[in-house]
């Protein structure tokens, strides 16, 4: 572990003026050091230019660590492989929020809190009626989650730690209920109320798949598979949706509004929307014999086609989540489907062929978390347009944990990036008759 001596600095010289300044370098527990450039603008009058934040650490965080070169992921120091095998989603949620694994009483209290917040206000149900039945569920999620702040005024004072905690519990607890209702709305079936005796994922499955006229038994294999997928999706440090939440939250916006903004950012196919896009892509490829043709398309810069579920800003090695989900795919297909499922076969072959291809090797493009998750969702009967909703439910835990961390950070300021202006120089207004 690198020690932060407080003495490490980097000298930066402006070759135009000859001025040199010393900037401190901070060392975290793991990962690259960070140069503190806060004095840069004041000292030099320059801003730094970093589109996509490739070299920018926007905050300090103690929640999640990724080593992209080694393909490692840890939540609060615990390797993802151990959590996926031994923990449960709600235990991971507690860990994320509080920094430590819960003791038995703490766990019972937390589970009780989440279970008691699963219902949504009855008036919220009328929101769904405003959406046409074929609305994308992510569109409904953005709207309904954003509207929660209109219902729960008693938990929107972000300076009050109790409000923050209740809001976090409400968001984690209500996401499955809101998601289940999205699905029921899309298929024209009655909404199903949450049931306290079921587990977090069992409840979600029940709210999606049970109907009032029949008994429904939650399948333990499906329940465990979903729980593990949710653990793997719970957080991923400062990705696009989490950064969106931190940005929205930096203006002191309430947590429900912030999470709605995160859902919107997650929806994009370059981020969480990739799980849905992978299934569309596999359908499009259709057969193993077509893989080379589609790989050529993915490599062609003039073709917008990309291999969905491949590549990652941070991972330049196997995404450990993809490895765990691929293993889970074998288990779930063996128990609930067909281990020789043609879609899974196609995905496995696509991975194999792409990983032997120089283009993918040179760019270190490996399957990411979204590559295999959709295959499991499909076997569980979850429709393709609900895949990203599943991601949003799980990621809510990370979002609220990161939001809480940000609010408690004494260095936190409103996020306000600068820009390199390249527009028109100052000019005078021209009357419309003279243009
Ligand atoms: N297919 C083909 N080429 C790719 C792919 C891909 N999936 N991903 C990256 N590349 C190529 C780029 O064209 C680029 O090539 P170049 O150096 O010749 O210009 C090089 O690899 C580097 O890629 P960038 O786009 O610069 O990487 P960036 O970090 O900006 O993007 C991203 C990462 C968005 C994930 C990208 O890899 C991608 O679009 N992947 C497909 C979508 C996807 O699976 N997203 C889910 C990400 S995980 C998550 O959010 C849950």
Coordinates of C-alpha atoms and ligand atoms in Angstrom, one line a residue:
X1 CA 0.0 0.0 0.0
X2 CA 1.4 3.4 -1.0
X3 CA 1.9 5.8 1.9
X4 CA 0.7 9.4 1.6
X5 CA 3.8 11.2 3.0
X6 CA 2.4 14.6 2.0
X7 CA 5.9 15.4 0.6
X8 CA 5.4 14.0 -3.0
X9 CA 5.0 16.8 -5.5
X10 CA 5.2 17.3 -9.2
X11 CA 6.8 20.4 -10.8
X12 CA 5.0 22.1 -13.6
X13 CA 6.6 24.8 -15.7
X14 CA 4.8 27.1 -18.0
X15 CA 7.3 27.3 -20.9
X16 CA 5.7 30.6 -22.1
X17 CA 6.2 32.5 -18.8
X18 CA 8.9 30.4 -17.2
X19 CA 6.8 30.1 -14.0
X20 CA 7.1 26.8 -12.1
X21 CA 4.8 25.6 -9.4
X22 CA 4.8 22.5 -7.2
X23 CA 1.6 20.5 -7.1
X24 CA 1.0 17.9 -4.3
X25 CA 0.6 14.2 -5.2
X26 CA -1.9 12.2 -3.1
X27 CA -1.7 8.5 -2.7
X28 CA -4.8 6.4 -2.1
X29 CA -4.9 2.9 -0.7
X30 CA -4.5 1.4 -4.1
X31 CA -4.3 2.8 -7.6
X32 CA -2.5 5.6 -9.3
X33 CA -1.6 8.7 -7.3
X34 CA -3.5 11.9 -7.9
X35 CA -2.0 15.3 -8.7
X36 CA -3.9 18.1 -6.9
X37 CA -4.5 20.7 -9.6
X38 CA -6.8 22.9 -7.7
X39 CA -4.2 25.7 -7.7
X40 CA -3.5 25.3 -11.4
X41 CA -5.9 27.9 -12.7
X42 CA -5.1 30.4 -10.0
X43 CA -1.4 30.1 -10.5
X44 CA -1.2 29.8 -14.3
X45 CA -4.6 31.1 -15.5
X46 CA -5.0 27.9 -17.6
X47 CA -7.7 25.3 -17.3
X48 CA -7.0 21.6 -17.8
X49 CA -8.5 19.8 -20.8
X50 CA -9.7 16.2 -20.3
X51 CA -12.7 15.2 -22.3
X52 CA -14.3 12.1 -20.9
X53 CA -12.4 12.6 -17.6
X54 CA -9.7 10.1 -18.7
X55 CA -7.1 11.6 -16.3
X56 CA -9.4 13.3 -13.8
X57 CA -10.2 12.1 -10.3
X58 CA -13.3 14.1 -9.4
X59 CA -13.5 13.1 -5.7
X60 CA -12.0 11.0 -3.0
X61 CA -14.0 7.8 -2.4
X62 CA -13.7 4.8 0.0
X63 CA -16.4 2.6 -1.6
X64 CA -15.2 0.8 -4.7
X65 CA -11.8 0.0 -6.2
X66 CA -11.1 -1.3 -9.7
X67 CA -7.7 -2.4 -10.9
X68 CA -8.4 -2.3 -14.6
X69 CA -5.0 -3.9 -15.6
X70 CA -5.4 -6.8 -13.2
X71 CA -9.2 -7.2 -13.8
X72 CA -9.9 -6.7 -10.1
X73 CA -13.0 -5.2 -8.4
X74 CA -13.5 -4.7 -4.7
X75 CA -16.3 -3.2 -2.6
X76 CA -15.0 -1.6 0.6
X77 CA -11.9 -3.8 0.2
X78 CA -13.7 -7.1 -0.3
X79 CA -13.0 -8.8 -3.6
X80 CA -16.1 -9.2 -5.8
X81 CA -15.6 -12.9 -6.2
X82 CA -15.9 -13.4 -2.4
X83 CA -19.0 -11.2 -2.1
X84 CA -20.6 -13.0 -5.1
X85 CA -20.0 -16.4 -3.6
X86 CA -20.7 -15.7 0.1
X87 CA -22.7 -12.6 0.6
X88 CA -26.2 -11.4 -0.4
X89 CA -27.3 -8.3 -2.2
X90 CA -28.8 -6.6 0.9
X91 CA -25.7 -7.5 2.9
X92 CA -23.7 -5.8 0.2
X93 CA -26.0 -2.9 0.3
X94 CA -25.4 -2.5 4.0
X95 CA -21.6 -2.8 3.4
X96 CA -21.8 -0.1 0.7
X97 CA -23.7 2.3 2.8
X98 CA -21.9 1.8 6.1
X99 CA -18.4 0.7 5.1
X100 CA -18.4 -2.6 7.1
X101 CA -20.3 -5.9 6.9
X102 CA -23.2 -5.9 9.3
X103 CA -23.3 -7.8 12.6
X104 CA -26.4 -10.0 13.0
X105 CA -28.5 -7.4 14.8
X106 CA -27.5 -4.7 12.3
X107 CA -28.4 -6.9 9.5
X108 CA -31.8 -7.7 10.9
X109 CA -32.5 -4.1 11.5
X110 CA -31.4 -3.2 8.0
X111 CA -33.5 -6.0 6.4
X112 CA -36.5 -4.8 8.4
X113 CA -36.0 -1.2 7.2
X114 CA -35.8 -2.2 3.6
X115 CA -38.7 -4.6 3.9
X116 CA -40.9 -2.0 5.5
X117 CA -40.3 0.6 2.8
X118 CA -41.2 -1.5 -0.3
X119 CA -44.7 -0.2 -0.9
X120 CA -45.2 2.9 -3.1
X121 CA -47.8 5.6 -2.5
X122 CA -51.0 4.5 -4.1
X123 CA -51.2 7.8 -6.1
X124 CA -47.9 6.9 -7.7
X125 CA -49.8 4.1 -9.6
X126 CA -51.7 6.7 -11.6
X127 CA -48.4 7.9 -13.1
X128 CA -48.1 4.7 -15.0
X129 CA -51.5 5.2 -16.7
X130 CA -50.0 8.3 -18.3
X131 CA -47.5 6.2 -20.2
X132 CA -48.6 4.4 -23.3
X133 CA -48.3 0.6 -22.9
X134 CA -45.2 0.3 -25.2
X135 CA -43.2 3.1 -23.4
X136 CA -39.7 2.0 -22.7
X137 CA -39.5 0.9 -19.1
X138 CA -36.4 3.1 -18.5
X139 CA -38.5 6.1 -19.6
X140 CA -41.1 5.2 -17.0
X141 CA -38.4 4.6 -14.4
X142 CA -36.9 8.1 -14.9
X143 CA -40.3 9.7 -14.5
X144 CA -41.6 7.6 -11.5
X145 CA -38.4 7.7 -9.5
X146 CA -38.0 11.5 -10.1
X147 CA -41.6 11.9 -8.9
X148 CA -40.8 10.2 -5.5
X149 CA -39.5 13.6 -4.2
X150 CA -43.1 14.9 -4.6
X151 CA -44.3 12.1 -2.2
X152 CA -41.6 11.9 0.4
X153 CA -41.0 15.4 1.6
X154 CA -40.0 14.1 5.0
X155 CA -36.8 12.7 3.6
X156 CA -35.5 15.4 1.3
X157 CA -33.5 17.6 3.7
X158 CA -30.1 16.5 2.5
X159 CA -28.3 18.2 5.5
X160 CA -30.2 15.9 7.9
X161 CA -28.4 12.5 8.2
X162 CA -31.7 10.8 9.2
X163 CA -33.4 12.1 6.1
X164 CA -30.5 10.9 4.0
X165 CA -30.7 7.5 5.5
X166 CA -34.5 7.2 5.1
X167 CA -34.2 8.4 1.5
X168 CA -31.5 5.8 0.8
X169 CA -33.6 3.0 2.3
X170 CA -36.7 4.1 0.5
X171 CA -34.9 4.2 -2.9
X172 CA -33.3 0.7 -2.4
X173 CA -36.6 -0.7 -1.1
X174 CA -38.9 0.8 -3.7
X175 CA -36.9 0.2 -6.9
X176 CA -38.1 -3.4 -7.3
X177 CA -41.7 -2.3 -6.7
X178 CA -41.5 0.5 -9.3
X179 CA -39.7 -1.8 -11.8
X180 CA -42.3 -4.6 -11.3
X181 CA -45.1 -2.1 -11.9
X182 CA -43.3 -0.9 -15.1
X183 CA -43.4 -4.5 -16.4
X184 CA -47.0 -5.1 -15.4
X185 CA -48.0 -1.9 -17.1
X186 CA -46.3 -2.9 -20.3
X187 CA -48.2 -6.2 -20.4
X188 CA -51.5 -4.9 -19.1
X189 CA -51.6 -7.0 -16.0
X190 CA -52.5 -5.7 -12.5
X191 CA -49.7 -4.4 -10.3
X192 CA -48.6 -6.9 -7.6
X193 CA -47.9 -5.6 -4.1
X194 CA -44.7 -6.4 -2.4
X195 CA -44.7 -9.3 0.1
X196 CA -42.7 -8.9 3.3
X197 CA -41.9 -12.6 3.7
X198 CA -40.0 -12.8 0.4
X199 CA -36.4 -11.9 -0.2
X200 CA -35.4 -8.8 -2.1
X201 CA -35.0 -10.6 -5.4
X202 CA -37.8 -13.1 -4.6
X203 CA -40.1 -10.1 -4.2
X204 CA -39.0 -8.6 -7.5
X205 CA -39.7 -11.9 -9.3
X206 CA -43.1 -12.2 -7.6
X207 CA -44.0 -8.6 -8.5
X208 CA -43.1 -9.3 -12.1
X209 CA -44.4 -12.8 -12.7
X210 CA -47.2 -13.6 -10.3
X211 CA -50.9 -12.9 -11.2
X212 CA -53.8 -12.6 -8.8
X213 CA -55.6 -15.7 -10.2
X214 CA -52.8 -18.2 -9.7
X215 CA -50.3 -19.4 -7.1
X216 CA -46.7 -18.4 -7.9
X217 CA -43.6 -19.9 -6.3
X218 CA -40.3 -18.1 -6.5
X219 CA -37.7 -20.4 -8.1
X220 CA -34.7 -20.5 -5.7
X221 CA -32.3 -20.8 -8.7
X222 CA -33.7 -17.7 -10.3
X223 CA -33.7 -15.9 -7.0
X224 CA -30.1 -16.7 -6.3
X225 CA -29.0 -15.9 -9.8
X226 CA -30.6 -12.5 -9.7
X227 CA -29.2 -11.8 -6.2
X228 CA -25.7 -12.5 -7.5
X229 CA -26.1 -10.4 -10.6
X230 CA -27.3 -7.6 -8.4
X231 CA -24.2 -7.9 -6.2
X232 CA -22.0 -7.6 -9.3
X233 CA -23.9 -4.5 -10.5
X234 CA -24.1 -2.8 -7.1
X235 CA -21.4 -0.2 -7.7
X236 CA -18.6 0.6 -10.1
X237 CA -16.9 3.7 -8.7
X238 CA -17.2 6.9 -10.8
X239 CA -18.9 5.6 -14.0
X240 CA -21.1 7.9 -16.1
X241 CA -24.4 7.4 -14.1
X242 CA -22.7 7.6 -10.7
X243 CA -20.8 10.8 -11.8
X244 CA -24.2 12.1 -13.1
X245 CA -25.6 11.5 -9.6
X246 CA -22.7 13.2 -7.9
X247 CA -23.0 16.1 -10.3
X248 CA -26.7 16.5 -9.8
X249 CA -26.3 16.1 -6.0
X250 CA -23.5 18.7 -5.9
X251 CA -26.1 21.4 -6.3
X252 CA -27.9 20.0 -3.2
X253 CA -30.7 18.5 -5.3
X254 CA -32.7 15.8 -3.4
X255 CA -31.7 12.2 -3.7
X256 CA -34.8 11.1 -5.6
X257 CA -34.2 13.7 -8.3
X258 CA -30.5 12.7 -8.4
X259 CA -31.2 9.0 -8.8
X260 CA -33.6 9.8 -11.6
X261 CA -30.7 11.6 -13.4
X262 CA -28.6 8.5 -12.8
X263 CA -31.2 6.2 -14.4
X264 CA -31.3 8.5 -17.4
X265 CA -27.5 8.3 -17.8
X266 CA -27.5 4.6 -17.3
X267 CA -30.0 4.1 -20.1
X268 CA -27.4 4.8 -22.9
X269 CA -26.1 1.9 -24.9
X270 CA -22.5 2.9 -24.1
X271 CA -23.3 2.3 -20.4
X272 CA -26.1 0.2 -18.8
X273 CA -28.1 0.0 -22.0
X274 CA -25.5 -2.3 -23.4
X275 CA -27.1 -5.4 -21.8
X276 CA -30.2 -4.8 -24.0
X277 CA -28.0 -4.0 -27.0
X278 CA -26.0 -7.2 -26.6
X279 CA -29.2 -9.3 -27.0
X280 CA -30.2 -7.3 -30.1
X281 CA -26.7 -7.8 -31.5
X282 CA -26.7 -11.5 -30.9
X283 CA -30.1 -11.7 -32.6
X284 CA -28.7 -9.7 -35.5
X285 CA -25.6 -12.0 -35.8
X286 CA -27.9 -14.9 -35.7
X287 CA -25.4 -17.7 -36.4
X288 CA -21.8 -18.6 -35.6
X289 CA -21.0 -18.5 -39.3
X290 CA -21.8 -14.7 -39.4
X291 CA -19.4 -13.8 -36.6
X292 CA -16.4 -12.9 -38.9
X293 CA -18.6 -10.6 -40.9
X294 CA -19.8 -8.7 -37.8
X295 CA -16.3 -8.6 -36.3
X296 CA -15.2 -6.8 -39.5
X297 CA -18.1 -4.4 -39.1
X298 CA -17.0 -3.7 -35.5
X299 CA -13.5 -3.0 -36.6
X300 CA -14.5 -0.7 -39.5
X301 CA -14.3 2.9 -38.3
X302 CA -16.8 4.0 -41.0
X303 CA -19.4 1.6 -39.6
X304 CA -21.2 2.6 -36.4
X305 CA -21.5 -1.1 -35.4
X306 CA -19.6 -1.9 -32.2
X307 CA -19.3 -5.2 -30.4
X308 CA -21.8 -4.5 -27.6
X309 CA -20.7 -5.8 -24.2
X310 CA -17.1 -5.5 -25.2
X311 CA -14.6 -3.0 -24.0
X312 CA -14.4 -0.8 -21.0
X313 CA -12.8 2.5 -20.0
X314 CA -11.0 1.0 -17.0
X315 CA -10.7 -2.7 -17.6
X316 CA -7.9 -3.6 -19.9
X317 CA -8.2 -7.2 -18.9
X318 CA -11.1 -9.5 -18.2
X319 CA -14.0 -7.8 -16.4
X320 CA -14.2 -10.0 -13.3
X321 CA -18.0 -9.5 -13.3
X322 CA -18.2 -11.0 -16.8
X323 CA -16.2 -14.0 -15.7
X324 CA -18.6 -14.6 -12.8
X325 CA -21.7 -14.1 -14.9
X326 CA -20.5 -16.5 -17.6
X327 CA -20.0 -19.2 -14.9
X328 CA -23.5 -18.4 -13.5
X329 CA -24.9 -18.7 -17.1
X330 CA -23.7 -22.3 -17.2
X331 CA -25.4 -23.0 -13.9
X332 CA -28.6 -21.3 -14.7
X333 CA -28.9 -22.8 -18.1
X334 CA -28.2 -26.3 -16.8
X335 CA -31.0 -25.9 -14.1
X336 CA -33.6 -23.7 -15.8
X337 CA -32.9 -23.9 -19.5
X338 CA -30.6 -25.6 -22.0
X339 CA -26.9 -25.6 -21.5
X340 CA -26.6 -25.8 -25.3
X341 CA -28.8 -22.7 -25.6
X342 CA -28.0 -21.4 -29.1
X343 CA -27.7 -17.8 -27.9
X344 CA -25.2 -18.7 -25.2
X345 CA -23.2 -20.8 -27.7
X346 CA -23.2 -17.8 -30.0
X347 CA -22.0 -15.5 -27.2
X348 CA -19.2 -18.0 -26.2
X349 CA -18.0 -18.4 -29.7
X350 CA -18.1 -14.6 -30.3
X351 CA -16.0 -14.0 -27.2
X352 CA -13.6 -16.8 -28.2
X353 CA -13.1 -15.5 -31.8
X354 CA -12.9 -11.8 -30.8
X355 CA -10.3 -12.5 -28.1
X356 CA -8.1 -14.1 -30.8
X357 CA -8.4 -11.2 -33.1
X358 CA -5.5 -8.7 -33.2
X359 CA -7.8 -5.7 -33.3
X360 CA -9.4 -6.7 -29.9
X361 CA -6.1 -8.0 -28.5
X362 CA -4.2 -4.8 -29.3
X363 CA -6.9 -2.6 -27.8
X364 CA -7.3 -4.9 -24.8
X365 CA -11.1 -5.2 -25.4
X366 CA -12.6 -7.9 -23.3
X367 CA -16.3 -8.9 -22.5
X368 CA -17.7 -6.6 -19.9
X369 CA -20.5 -7.2 -17.3
X370 CA -23.2 -6.7 -19.9
X371 CA -22.0 -9.4 -22.3
X372 CA -23.6 -12.4 -20.4
X373 CA -26.1 -10.8 -18.0
X374 CA -28.8 -10.7 -20.7
X375 CA -28.6 -14.4 -21.3
X376 CA -29.4 -15.1 -17.7
X377 CA -32.2 -12.5 -17.7
X378 CA -33.7 -14.1 -20.8
X379 CA -33.7 -17.6 -19.1
X380 CA -35.4 -16.0 -16.1
X381 CA -38.2 -14.7 -18.5
X382 CA -37.2 -11.1 -18.1
X383 CA -37.9 -9.3 -21.4
X384 CA -35.1 -7.5 -23.2
X385 CA -36.4 -4.0 -22.6
X386 CA -36.3 -4.6 -18.8
X387 CA -32.6 -5.6 -18.7
X388 CA -31.4 -2.1 -18.0
X389 CA -34.1 -1.6 -15.4
X390 CA -32.6 -4.6 -13.6
X391 CA -29.2 -2.9 -13.7
X392 CA -30.8 0.3 -12.3
X393 CA -32.3 -1.6 -9.3
X394 CA -28.9 -3.0 -8.4
X395 CA -27.0 0.2 -9.1
X396 CA -29.3 2.2 -6.8
X397 CA -27.3 0.8 -3.9
X398 CA -24.0 2.3 -5.3
X399 CA -25.7 5.5 -6.3
X400 CA -27.1 6.2 -2.9
X401 CA -23.9 5.2 -1.2
X402 CA -21.8 7.5 -3.4
X403 CA -24.3 10.3 -3.0
X404 CA -24.2 9.9 0.9
X405 CA -20.4 9.9 0.7
X406 CA -20.4 13.0 -1.4
X407 CA -22.8 14.9 0.9
X408 CA -20.5 14.1 3.9
X409 CA -17.3 15.1 2.1
X410 CA -16.0 18.4 3.5
X411 CA -14.2 19.1 0.2
X412 CA -17.4 18.8 -1.8
X413 CA -18.4 21.9 -3.9
X414 CA -20.9 22.3 -6.7
X415 CA -19.5 20.5 -9.7
X416 CA -18.8 23.0 -12.4
X417 CA -16.4 21.9 -15.2
X418 CA -14.7 24.5 -17.3
X419 CA -14.4 24.5 -21.1
X420 CA -12.2 25.4 -24.0
X421 CA -14.3 28.0 -25.9
X422 CA -13.9 27.6 -29.6
X423 CA -17.0 29.5 -30.8
X424 CA -17.3 32.8 -32.6
X425 CA -15.2 35.8 -31.3
X426 CA -17.1 38.8 -30.0
X427 CA -19.2 40.4 -32.7
X428 CA -22.1 42.8 -33.0
X429 CA -25.7 41.9 -33.5
X430 CA -26.9 42.3 -37.1
X431 CA -30.5 43.4 -37.8
X432 CA -32.6 40.7 -39.5
X433 CA -33.0 42.9 -42.7
X434 CA -29.2 43.1 -43.1
X435 CA -28.2 39.4 -42.6
Ligands
LIG1 N1 -16.2 -2.7 -30.5 C1 -15.3 -2.3 -31.4 N2 -14.3 -1.4 -31.1 C2 -14.2 -0.9 -29.9 C3 -15.2 -1.3 -28.9 C4 -16.2 -2.2 -29.3 N3 -17.1 -2.6 -28.4 N4 -14.9 -0.7 -27.7 C5 -13.8 0.1 -28.0 N5 -13.4 -0.1 -29.3 C6 -12.2 0.5 -29.9 C7 -12.4 2.0 -30.2 O1 -13.0 2.2 -31.5 C8 -11.1 2.6 -30.1 O2 -10.3 2.2 -31.2 P1 -9.2 3.2 -31.8 O3 -8.1 3.3 -30.7 O4 -8.7 2.5 -33.1 O5 -9.8 4.5 -32.0 C9 -10.4 1.7 -28.9 O6 -11.2 0.5 -28.9 C10 -10.6 2.4 -27.5 O7 -12.0 2.6 -27.3 P2 -12.7 3.9 -26.8 O8 -14.0 4.1 -27.4 O9 -11.7 5.1 -26.9 O10 -12.9 3.6 -25.3 P3 -13.8 4.3 -24.2 O11 -13.1 4.1 -22.9 O12 -14.0 5.7 -24.6 O13 -15.2 3.6 -24.3 C11 -16.8 1.9 -24.0 C12 -15.5 2.5 -23.5 C13 -17.9 3.0 -24.1 C14 -17.3 0.9 -23.0 C15 -16.6 1.2 -25.4 O14 -15.7 0.2 -25.2 C16 -17.9 0.7 -26.0 O15 -18.6 1.5 -26.7 N6 -18.2 -0.6 -25.8 C17 -19.5 -1.1 -26.2 C18 -20.6 -0.7 -25.4 C19 -20.6 -1.4 -24.0 O16 -20.5 -2.6 -23.9 N7 -20.8 -0.6 -23.0 C20 -20.9 -1.2 -21.6 C21 -19.7 -0.7 -20.8 S1 -19.8 -1.4 -19.2 C22 -21.0 -0.6 -18.4 O17 -21.2 0.6 -18.5 C23 -21.8 -1.4 -17.5

